[in-house]
Amino acid sequence: MLQHKPSHTIILLLSFLLFSTFLFSQSAKQEELEARRQELRLEIQKINQLRLENKSKEKSQLTLIQDFNHKIKVLDNLIKVTNQQANLINRDINYNQDKISSLRNELKVLKGDYADMMVKSYKSKNEQSRIMFLLSADNFKQAYKRLQYMKQYTDHQKQQGETIKDKTAELQAINLDLIKQQETKKQLIAENKEVQKSLESERKQHQELMTSIKKNLSIYSAQIKQKQQEADRIDAEIDRIIKEAIAKSNKKAGNTSVASSTNFALTAEEKVLAANFVSNKGKLPWPVEKGYVTLGYGTQPHPIDNSLTIKSNGVRIATEKGSKVRAVFDGEVSAVLKMKNVNPIVMIRHGDYLTLYKNLSEVYVKEGDKVTTKQIIGEVFTNPSNGETILSFSLSKGTATENPASWIFKM
């Protein structure tokens, strides 16, 4: 059975398509890494800015450790991302160097062939030689073929000249691209060295602080337990209030089944609102204009005493003094909570979803108010003793809490 080998043209086309796909993939990955690198650099700027603003304030050892841990994590991520970028550029540089070497070899062969053609053209340049070449044919058909050959030879000569011109231009473009890539790589390596110095400094300070803390670890552990108990008390009270709101809503709708005790009975309008809220998952705006997350969602070991755990039903966001709090989506103020020894909390309902904004100094809304996305609903409380301005933000579907980082844009 005969086997057909793929033609040279098809092989070239497939190679071009694979190369184009490779270039597009490399470019997209590079853009993604650069965007991530800029985000991390911006977060470090925010951390440094807030540190500078609160420099004169006496922070607790627990807060300082959290600050160091967060900045170390961000710096570490920045180094990793920058290294990935440098490695990707290095692959591009190696590819371009191979391409330059290949093009130079191609040009050498092309120029050699072109030189041979020019010599032959010169030798047969006079008109008499051409006419004699045609007249020496045995018949008209052979003379016609010789005429066609002469035309094809001239066309090929021109095409060869154009190919050399194009390849030379391509070589020059790749050389320029290579120079840019090498300069970018050089800058990334220089930046990474500076970040590495900063990381080492942060780790040194962190280690010194931890050594000091471990001398009185039992005292700090007691403080941690006390803070967690207070957080659990607030969460339990919020959970009770949410259940009351659900029961009230379901009673009004005539829905008294056991299954409805953890979820709201929704009107047609509320179902649309809930669907819109879900469709914006991952795209919701931050509840403050500027800030960064100092404590993530979920159960996690405490940074000072690993035998203790932090249970976080939301996230803590460090922001600047006087920061306004914004509703992350359209909804209705379900409650403004005021508990003993706790700063005000605003709870907003978005169909069967709830968002909670804790640790406010001022509240600009009241229960029953309709709010819109990014509407100012209050101001974050600033602790006068340490200068910290921390917003606690949580999100739940009925009584089941969810990770805000999955809902808020680039959190």
GROMACS .gro file of C-alpha atoms in nm:
model
  411
    1MET     CA    1   0.000   0.000   0.000
    2LEU     CA    2   0.138   0.341  -0.103
    3GLN     CA    3   0.203   0.594   0.171
    4HIS     CA    4   0.185   0.961   0.084
    5LYS     CA    5   0.449   1.174   0.253
    6PRO     CA    6   0.337   1.523   0.364
    7SER     CA    7   0.450   1.792   0.125
    8HIS     CA    8   0.719   2.045   0.221
    9THR     CA    9   0.455   2.324   0.213
   10ILE     CA   10   0.228   2.143   0.462
   11ILE     CA   11   0.521   2.080   0.697
   12LEU     CA   12   0.616   2.448   0.681
   13LEU     CA   13   0.253   2.552   0.744
   14LEU     CA   14   0.221   2.322   1.046
   15SER     CA   15   0.553   2.448   1.182
   16PHE     CA   16   0.436   2.807   1.141
   17LEU     CA   17   0.104   2.735   1.317
   18LEU     CA   18   0.282   2.561   1.607
   19PHE     CA   19   0.532   2.846   1.633
   20SER     CA   20   0.252   3.108   1.627
   21THR     CA   21   0.064   2.920   1.902
   22PHE     CA   22   0.384   2.901   2.108
   23LEU     CA   23   0.450   3.275   2.068
   24PHE     CA   24   0.088   3.364   2.161
   25SER     CA   25   0.103   3.136   2.467
   26GLN     CA   26   0.437   3.285   2.578
   27SER     CA   27   0.311   3.642   2.529
   28ALA     CA   28  -0.015   3.575   2.719
   29LYS     CA   29   0.175   3.413   3.008
   30GLN     CA   30   0.421   3.704   3.018
   31GLU     CA   31   0.135   3.957   3.032
   32GLU     CA   32  -0.035   3.758   3.310
   33LEU     CA   33   0.287   3.747   3.515
   34GLU     CA   34   0.355   4.118   3.463
   35ALA     CA   35   0.000   4.207   3.577
   36ARG     CA   36   0.045   3.991   3.888
   37ARG     CA   37   0.387   4.147   3.957
   38GLN     CA   38   0.241   4.498   3.940
   39GLU     CA   39  -0.041   4.395   4.178
   40LEU     CA   40   0.211   4.266   4.432
   41ARG     CA   41   0.425   4.580   4.400
   42LEU     CA   42   0.115   4.792   4.458
   43GLU     CA   43   0.025   4.587   4.766
   44ILE     CA   44   0.377   4.639   4.908
   45GLN     CA   45   0.337   5.014   4.850
   46LYS     CA   46   0.008   5.006   5.043
   47ILE     CA   47   0.170   4.814   5.330
   48ASN     CA   48   0.463   5.059   5.345
   49GLN     CA   49   0.230   5.358   5.327
   50LEU     CA   50   0.012   5.235   5.614
   51ARG     CA   51   0.321   5.149   5.818
   52LEU     CA   52   0.454   5.502   5.766
   53GLU     CA   53   0.121   5.658   5.868
   54ASN     CA   54   0.113   5.456   6.190
   55LYS     CA   55   0.488   5.479   6.266
   56SER     CA   56   0.435   5.688   6.580
   57LYS     CA   57   0.170   5.450   6.717
   58GLU     CA   58   0.255   5.172   6.960
   59LYS     CA   59   0.128   4.849   6.801
   60SER     CA   60   0.073   4.527   6.992
   61GLN     CA   61   0.317   4.240   6.943
   62LEU     CA   62   0.036   4.030   6.792
   63THR     CA   63  -0.040   4.299   6.533
   64LEU     CA   64   0.328   4.344   6.447
   65ILE     CA   65   0.372   3.972   6.386
   66GLN     CA   66   0.068   3.971   6.155
   67ASP     CA   67   0.212   4.270   5.968
   68PHE     CA   68   0.549   4.101   5.924
   69ASN     CA   69   0.390   3.772   5.816
   70HIS     CA   70   0.178   3.945   5.557
   71LYS     CA   71   0.460   4.152   5.408
   72ILE     CA   72   0.697   3.851   5.403
   73LYS     CA   73   0.432   3.652   5.215
   74VAL     CA   74   0.380   3.931   4.959
   75LEU     CA   75   0.756   3.981   4.911
   76ASP     CA   76   0.807   3.607   4.871
   77ASN     CA   77   0.531   3.592   4.607
   78LEU     CA   78   0.684   3.891   4.426
   79ILE     CA   79   1.021   3.716   4.407
   80LYS     CA   80   0.859   3.397   4.273
   81VAL     CA   81   0.660   3.585   4.007
   82THR     CA   82   0.963   3.789   3.900
   83ASN     CA   83   1.172   3.472   3.874
   84GLN     CA   84   0.902   3.315   3.657
   85GLN     CA   85   0.910   3.621   3.432
   86ALA     CA   86   1.290   3.611   3.406
   87ASN     CA   87   1.282   3.237   3.323
   88LEU     CA   88   1.018   3.294   3.057
   89ILE     CA   89   1.223   3.577   2.902
   90ASN     CA   90   1.530   3.353   2.917
   91ARG     CA   91   1.346   3.091   2.710
   92ASP     CA   92   1.250   3.363   2.460
   93ILE     CA   93   1.612   3.481   2.447
   94ASN     CA   94   1.738   3.127   2.382
   95TYR     CA   95   1.476   3.082   2.110
   96ASN     CA   96   1.570   3.413   1.945
   97GLN     CA   97   1.939   3.327   1.960
   98ASP     CA   98   1.868   2.995   1.785
   99LYS     CA   99   1.650   3.177   1.532
  100ILE     CA  100   1.928   3.433   1.464
  101SER     CA  101   2.182   3.153   1.413
  102SER     CA  102   1.944   2.972   1.176
  103LEU     CA  103   1.869   3.291   0.980
  104ARG     CA  104   2.238   3.371   0.945
  105ASN     CA  105   2.299   3.024   0.798
  106GLU     CA  106   2.002   3.067   0.562
  107LEU     CA  107   2.130   3.407   0.451
  108LYS     CA  108   2.477   3.266   0.391
  109VAL     CA  109   2.334   2.998   0.158
  110LEU     CA  110   2.094   3.243  -0.010
  111LYS     CA  111   2.369   3.500  -0.071
  112GLY     CA  112   2.598   3.227  -0.209
  113ASP     CA  113   2.328   3.109  -0.451
  114TYR     CA  114   2.249   3.467  -0.545
  115ALA     CA  115   2.615   3.541  -0.615
  116ASP     CA  116   2.637   3.235  -0.843
  117MET     CA  117   2.327   3.349  -1.031
  118MET     CA  118   2.469   3.699  -1.074
  119VAL     CA  119   2.791   3.555  -1.222
  120LYS     CA  120   2.592   3.338  -1.465
  121SER     CA  121   2.369   3.632  -1.553
  122TYR     CA  122   2.673   3.847  -1.624
  123LYS     CA  123   2.827   3.582  -1.849
  124SER     CA  124   2.506   3.551  -2.052
  125LYS     CA  125   2.418   3.919  -2.028
  126ASN     CA  126   2.472   4.016  -2.391
  127GLU     CA  127   2.177   3.987  -2.621
  128GLN     CA  128   2.367   3.779  -2.877
  129SER     CA  129   2.425   3.499  -2.623
  130ARG     CA  130   2.052   3.486  -2.543
  131ILE     CA  131   1.956   3.480  -2.912
  132MET     CA  132   2.213   3.208  -2.987
  133PHE     CA  133   2.076   3.003  -2.693
  134LEU     CA  134   1.728   3.023  -2.844
  135LEU     CA  135   1.835   2.967  -3.210
  136SER     CA  136   2.042   2.661  -3.120
  137ALA     CA  137   1.722   2.477  -3.023
  138ASP     CA  138   1.632   2.170  -3.232
  139ASN     CA  139   1.270   2.275  -3.276
  140PHE     CA  140   1.015   2.539  -3.187
  141LYS     CA  141   0.891   2.351  -2.882
  142GLN     CA  142   1.244   2.336  -2.737
  143ALA     CA  143   1.298   2.704  -2.817
  144TYR     CA  144   0.975   2.793  -2.634
  145LYS     CA  145   1.084   2.590  -2.329
  146ARG     CA  146   1.421   2.768  -2.331
  147LEU     CA  147   1.240   3.103  -2.342
  148GLN     CA  148   1.026   2.997  -2.045
  149TYR     CA  149   1.337   2.882  -1.859
  150MET     CA  150   1.507   3.219  -1.917
  151LYS     CA  151   1.197   3.400  -1.782
  152GLN     CA  152   1.172   3.169  -1.477
  153TYR     CA  153   1.545   3.211  -1.409
  154THR     CA  154   1.508   3.592  -1.415
  155ASP     CA  155   1.198   3.574  -1.187
  156HIS     CA  156   1.379   3.339  -0.948
  157GLN     CA  157   1.674   3.576  -0.938
  158LYS     CA  158   1.443   3.864  -0.841
  159GLN     CA  159   1.261   3.651  -0.585
  160GLN     CA  160   1.595   3.541  -0.436
  161GLY     CA  161   1.693   3.908  -0.396
  162GLU     CA  162   1.360   3.986  -0.224
  163THR     CA  163   1.399   3.683   0.005
  164ILE     CA  164   1.745   3.799   0.111
  165LYS     CA  165   1.604   4.147   0.176
  166ASP     CA  166   1.315   4.007   0.386
  167LYS     CA  167   1.536   3.767   0.582
  168THR     CA  168   1.784   4.048   0.656
  169ALA     CA  169   1.498   4.268   0.787
  170GLU     CA  170   1.368   3.976   0.997
  171LEU     CA  171   1.715   3.920   1.140
  172GLN     CA  172   1.748   4.289   1.231
  173ALA     CA  173   1.402   4.285   1.401
  174ILE     CA  174   1.488   3.973   1.605
  175ASN     CA  175   1.821   4.129   1.705
  176LEU     CA  176   1.639   4.440   1.832
  177ASP     CA  177   1.385   4.222   2.016
  178LEU     CA  178   1.669   4.023   2.170
  179ILE     CA  179   1.837   4.340   2.298
  180LYS     CA  180   1.505   4.452   2.460
  181GLN     CA  181   1.455   4.110   2.618
  182GLN     CA  182   1.806   4.107   2.761
  183GLU     CA  183   1.754   4.456   2.906
  184THR     CA  184   1.417   4.356   3.059
  185LYS     CA  185   1.573   4.045   3.212
  186LYS     CA  186   1.858   4.258   3.352
  187GLN     CA  187   1.604   4.498   3.514
  188LEU     CA  188   1.401   4.211   3.662
  189ILE     CA  189   1.712   4.054   3.817
  190ALA     CA  190   1.819   4.391   3.962
  191GLU     CA  191   1.470   4.450   4.109
  192ASN     CA  192   1.463   4.100   4.253
  193LYS     CA  193   1.793   4.160   4.434
  194GLU     CA  194   1.640   4.466   4.604
  195VAL     CA  195   1.325   4.273   4.697
  196GLN     CA  196   1.542   3.993   4.834
  197LYS     CA  197   1.723   4.244   5.059
  198SER     CA  198   1.389   4.376   5.185
  199LEU     CA  199   1.267   4.020   5.248
  200GLU     CA  200   1.579   3.932   5.447
  201SER     CA  201   1.534   4.250   5.657
  202GLU     CA  202   1.167   4.166   5.729
  203ARG     CA  203   1.254   3.808   5.823
  204LYS     CA  204   1.529   3.927   6.057
  205GLN     CA  205   1.292   4.168   6.235
  206HIS     CA  206   1.024   3.897   6.246
  207GLN     CA  207   1.269   3.651   6.404
  208GLU     CA  208   1.383   3.905   6.665
  209LEU     CA  209   1.021   3.980   6.757
  210MET     CA  210   0.932   3.609   6.779
  211THR     CA  211   1.232   3.549   7.010
  212SER     CA  212   1.105   3.827   7.237
  213ILE     CA  213   0.748   3.693   7.233
  214LYS     CA  214   0.848   3.333   7.311
  215LYS     CA  215   0.990   3.450   7.643
  216ASN     CA  216   0.631   3.531   7.750
  217LEU     CA  217   0.442   3.296   7.520
  218SER     CA  218   0.189   3.192   7.787
  219ILE     CA  219   0.077   3.556   7.828
  220TYR     CA  220   0.032   3.603   7.454
  221SER     CA  221  -0.147   3.269   7.420
  222ALA     CA  222  -0.396   3.379   7.683
  223GLN     CA  223  -0.457   3.705   7.491
  224ILE     CA  224  -0.508   3.508   7.167
  225LYS     CA  225  -0.763   3.278   7.334
  226GLN     CA  226  -0.946   3.577   7.477
  227LYS     CA  227  -0.963   3.748   7.135
  228GLN     CA  228  -1.089   3.430   6.971
  229GLN     CA  229  -1.359   3.391   7.239
  230GLU     CA  230  -1.471   3.750   7.174
  231ALA     CA  231  -1.477   3.684   6.797
  232ASP     CA  232  -1.679   3.364   6.854
  233ARG     CA  233  -1.927   3.557   7.072
  234ILE     CA  234  -1.978   3.819   6.798
  235ASP     CA  235  -2.014   3.549   6.529
  236ALA     CA  236  -2.269   3.361   6.741
  237GLU     CA  237  -2.473   3.679   6.791
  238ILE     CA  238  -2.460   3.756   6.417
  239ASP     CA  239  -2.567   3.398   6.341
  240ARG     CA  240  -2.863   3.435   6.579
  241ILE     CA  241  -2.968   3.765   6.416
  242ILE     CA  242  -2.943   3.612   6.067
  243LYS     CA  243  -3.161   3.317   6.174
  244GLU     CA  244  -3.417   3.559   6.317
  245ALA     CA  245  -3.419   3.755   5.990
  246ILE     CA  246  -3.466   3.431   5.792
  247ALA     CA  247  -3.747   3.314   6.019
  248LYS     CA  248  -3.919   3.655   5.992
  249SER     CA  249  -3.886   3.656   5.612
  250ASN     CA  250  -4.013   3.298   5.577
  251LYS     CA  251  -4.307   3.355   5.813
  252LYS     CA  252  -4.407   3.655   5.605
  253ALA     CA  253  -4.391   3.437   5.291
  254GLY     CA  254  -4.589   3.158   5.461
  255ASN     CA  255  -4.294   2.918   5.441
  256THR     CA  256  -4.244   2.736   5.772
  257SER     CA  257  -4.067   2.413   5.662
  258VAL     CA  258  -3.758   2.292   5.847
  259ALA     CA  259  -3.549   2.321   5.527
  260SER     CA  260  -3.621   2.693   5.512
  261SER     CA  261  -3.470   2.764   5.857
  262THR     CA  262  -3.127   2.843   5.708
  263ASN     CA  263  -3.234   3.009   5.382
  264PHE     CA  264  -3.452   3.307   5.292
  265ALA     CA  265  -3.784   3.262   5.113
  266LEU     CA  266  -3.743   3.486   4.808
  267THR     CA  267  -3.989   3.695   4.613
  268ALA     CA  268  -3.955   3.708   4.233
  269GLU     CA  269  -3.768   4.039   4.264
  270GLU     CA  270  -3.530   3.898   4.527
  271LYS     CA  271  -3.458   3.595   4.308
  272VAL     CA  272  -3.346   3.827   4.028
  273LEU     CA  273  -3.127   4.023   4.272
  274ALA     CA  274  -2.969   3.701   4.404
  275ALA     CA  275  -2.905   3.577   4.048
  276ASN     CA  276  -2.738   3.910   3.959
  277PHE     CA  277  -2.526   3.888   4.274
  278VAL     CA  278  -2.409   3.536   4.180
  279SER     CA  279  -2.337   3.639   3.818
  280ASN     CA  280  -2.095   3.901   3.955
  281LYS     CA  281  -1.898   3.650   4.162
  282GLY     CA  282  -1.529   3.740   4.140
  283LYS     CA  283  -1.611   4.086   4.007
  284LEU     CA  284  -1.757   4.259   4.314
  285PRO     CA  285  -1.578   4.581   4.419
  286TRP     CA  286  -1.378   4.601   4.742
  287PRO     CA  287  -1.574   4.731   5.044
  288VAL     CA  288  -1.304   5.002   5.085
  289GLU     CA  289  -1.130   5.192   4.807
  290LYS     CA  290  -0.777   5.122   4.934
  291GLY     CA  291  -0.648   4.838   5.148
  292TYR     CA  292  -0.507   4.487   5.170
  293VAL     CA  293  -0.611   4.166   5.345
  294THR     CA  294  -0.428   4.100   5.673
  295LEU     CA  295  -0.629   3.792   5.774
  296GLY     CA  296  -0.788   3.550   5.529
  297TYR     CA  297  -1.102   3.338   5.555
  298GLY     CA  298  -1.119   3.002   5.731
  299THR     CA  299  -0.959   2.813   6.017
  300GLN     CA  300  -0.581   2.862   6.030
  301PRO     CA  301  -0.294   2.824   6.279
  302HIS     CA  302  -0.208   3.136   6.475
  303PRO     CA  303   0.122   3.296   6.357
  304ILE     CA  304   0.254   3.322   6.716
  305ASP     CA  305   0.133   2.998   6.875
  306ASN     CA  306   0.083   2.716   6.621
  307SER     CA  307  -0.102   2.508   6.879
  308LEU     CA  308  -0.385   2.766   6.866
  309THR     CA  309  -0.614   2.828   6.570
  310ILE     CA  310  -0.787   3.134   6.433
  311LYS     CA  311  -1.140   3.080   6.307
  312SER     CA  312  -1.222   3.358   6.063
  313ASN     CA  313  -1.569   3.380   5.910
  314GLY     CA  314  -1.454   3.661   5.682
  315VAL     CA  315  -1.150   3.872   5.602
  316ARG     CA  316  -0.977   4.158   5.777
  317ILE     CA  317  -0.876   4.451   5.557
  318ALA     CA  318  -0.618   4.709   5.665
  319THR     CA  319  -0.697   5.051   5.523
  320GLU     CA  320  -0.614   5.418   5.585
  321LYS     CA  321  -0.763   5.648   5.849
  322GLY     CA  322  -1.097   5.799   5.747
  323SER     CA  323  -1.170   5.527   5.489
  324LYS     CA  324  -1.530   5.507   5.378
  325VAL     CA  325  -1.712   5.174   5.363
  326ARG     CA  326  -1.891   5.084   5.038
  327ALA     CA  327  -2.171   4.837   4.967
  328VAL     CA  328  -2.028   4.572   4.734
  329PHE     CA  329  -2.361   4.525   4.551
  330ASP     CA  330  -2.721   4.645   4.530
  331GLY     CA  331  -2.934   4.535   4.822
  332GLU     CA  332  -3.130   4.630   5.132
  333VAL     CA  333  -2.993   4.709   5.478
  334SER     CA  334  -3.115   4.412   5.681
  335ALA     CA  335  -2.982   4.541   6.015
  336VAL     CA  336  -2.747   4.783   6.187
  337LEU     CA  337  -2.607   4.580   6.475
  338LYS     CA  338  -2.489   4.736   6.800
  339MET     CA  339  -2.348   4.497   7.058
  340LYS     CA  340  -2.181   4.552   7.391
  341ASN     CA  341  -1.814   4.660   7.355
  342VAL     CA  342  -1.834   4.614   6.976
  343ASN     CA  343  -1.827   4.884   6.710
  344PRO     CA  344  -2.135   4.900   6.480
  345ILE     CA  345  -2.192   4.636   6.211
  346VAL     CA  346  -2.400   4.687   5.895
  347MET     CA  347  -2.571   4.384   5.739
  348ILE     CA  348  -2.693   4.412   5.378
  349ARG     CA  349  -2.914   4.154   5.209
  350HIS     CA  350  -2.880   4.068   4.839
  351GLY     CA  351  -3.164   3.819   4.785
  352ASP     CA  352  -3.055   3.511   4.982
  353TYR     CA  353  -2.698   3.644   5.024
  354LEU     CA  354  -2.572   3.871   5.302
  355THR     CA  355  -2.267   4.096   5.332
  356LEU     CA  356  -2.149   4.224   5.671
  357TYR     CA  357  -1.930   4.528   5.736
  358LYS     CA  358  -1.782   4.525   6.087
  359ASN     CA  359  -1.582   4.771   6.302
  360LEU     CA  360  -1.739   5.097   6.185
  361SER     CA  361  -1.706   5.433   6.359
  362GLU     CA  362  -1.988   5.599   6.163
  363VAL     CA  363  -2.298   5.449   5.997
  364TYR     CA  364  -2.477   5.641   5.721
  365VAL     CA  365  -2.766   5.399   5.659
  366LYS     CA  366  -3.050   5.247   5.860
  367GLU     CA  367  -3.249   4.923   5.852
  368GLY     CA  368  -3.474   4.901   5.545
  369ASP     CA  369  -3.266   5.140   5.329
  370LYS     CA  370  -3.209   5.038   4.967
  371VAL     CA  371  -2.843   5.068   4.870
  372THR     CA  372  -2.656   5.050   4.540
  373THR     CA  373  -2.313   4.916   4.443
  374LYS     CA  374  -2.028   5.130   4.585
  375GLN     CA  375  -2.271   5.345   4.787
  376ILE     CA  376  -2.102   5.484   5.102
  377ILE     CA  377  -2.263   5.319   5.405
  378GLY     CA  378  -2.022   5.425   5.682
  379GLU     CA  379  -1.666   5.487   5.794
  380VAL     CA  380  -1.406   5.242   5.931
  381PHE     CA  381  -1.308   5.280   6.297
  382THR     CA  382  -0.946   5.382   6.367
  383ASN     CA  383  -0.799   5.253   6.693
  384PRO     CA  384  -0.655   5.562   6.868
  385SER     CA  385  -0.396   5.360   7.063
  386ASN     CA  386  -0.224   5.190   6.769
  387GLY     CA  387  -0.354   5.384   6.466
  388GLU     CA  388  -0.495   5.068   6.303
  389THR     CA  389  -0.790   5.108   6.069
  390ILE     CA  390  -0.929   4.757   6.011
  391LEU     CA  391  -1.252   4.660   5.837
  392SER     CA  392  -1.383   4.309   5.897
  393PHE     CA  393  -1.589   4.193   5.600
  394SER     CA  394  -1.785   3.871   5.564
  395LEU     CA  395  -2.027   3.716   5.315
  396SER     CA  396  -2.279   3.436   5.354
  397LYS     CA  397  -2.561   3.257   5.181
  398GLY     CA  398  -2.823   3.242   5.454
  399THR     CA  399  -2.630   3.121   5.757
  400ALA     CA  400  -2.349   2.951   5.559
  401THR     CA  401  -2.041   3.174   5.536
  402GLU     CA  402  -1.834   3.187   5.215
  403ASN     CA  403  -1.483   3.304   5.133
  404PRO     CA  404  -1.502   3.674   5.032
  405ALA     CA  405  -1.184   3.629   4.822
  406SER     CA  406  -1.391   3.419   4.579
  407TRP     CA  407  -1.635   3.705   4.530
  408ILE     CA  408  -1.432   4.029   4.548
  409PHE     CA  409  -1.231   4.134   4.245
  410LYS     CA  410  -0.864   4.030   4.281
  411MET     CA  411  -0.887   3.970   4.656
   0.00000   0.00000   0.00000
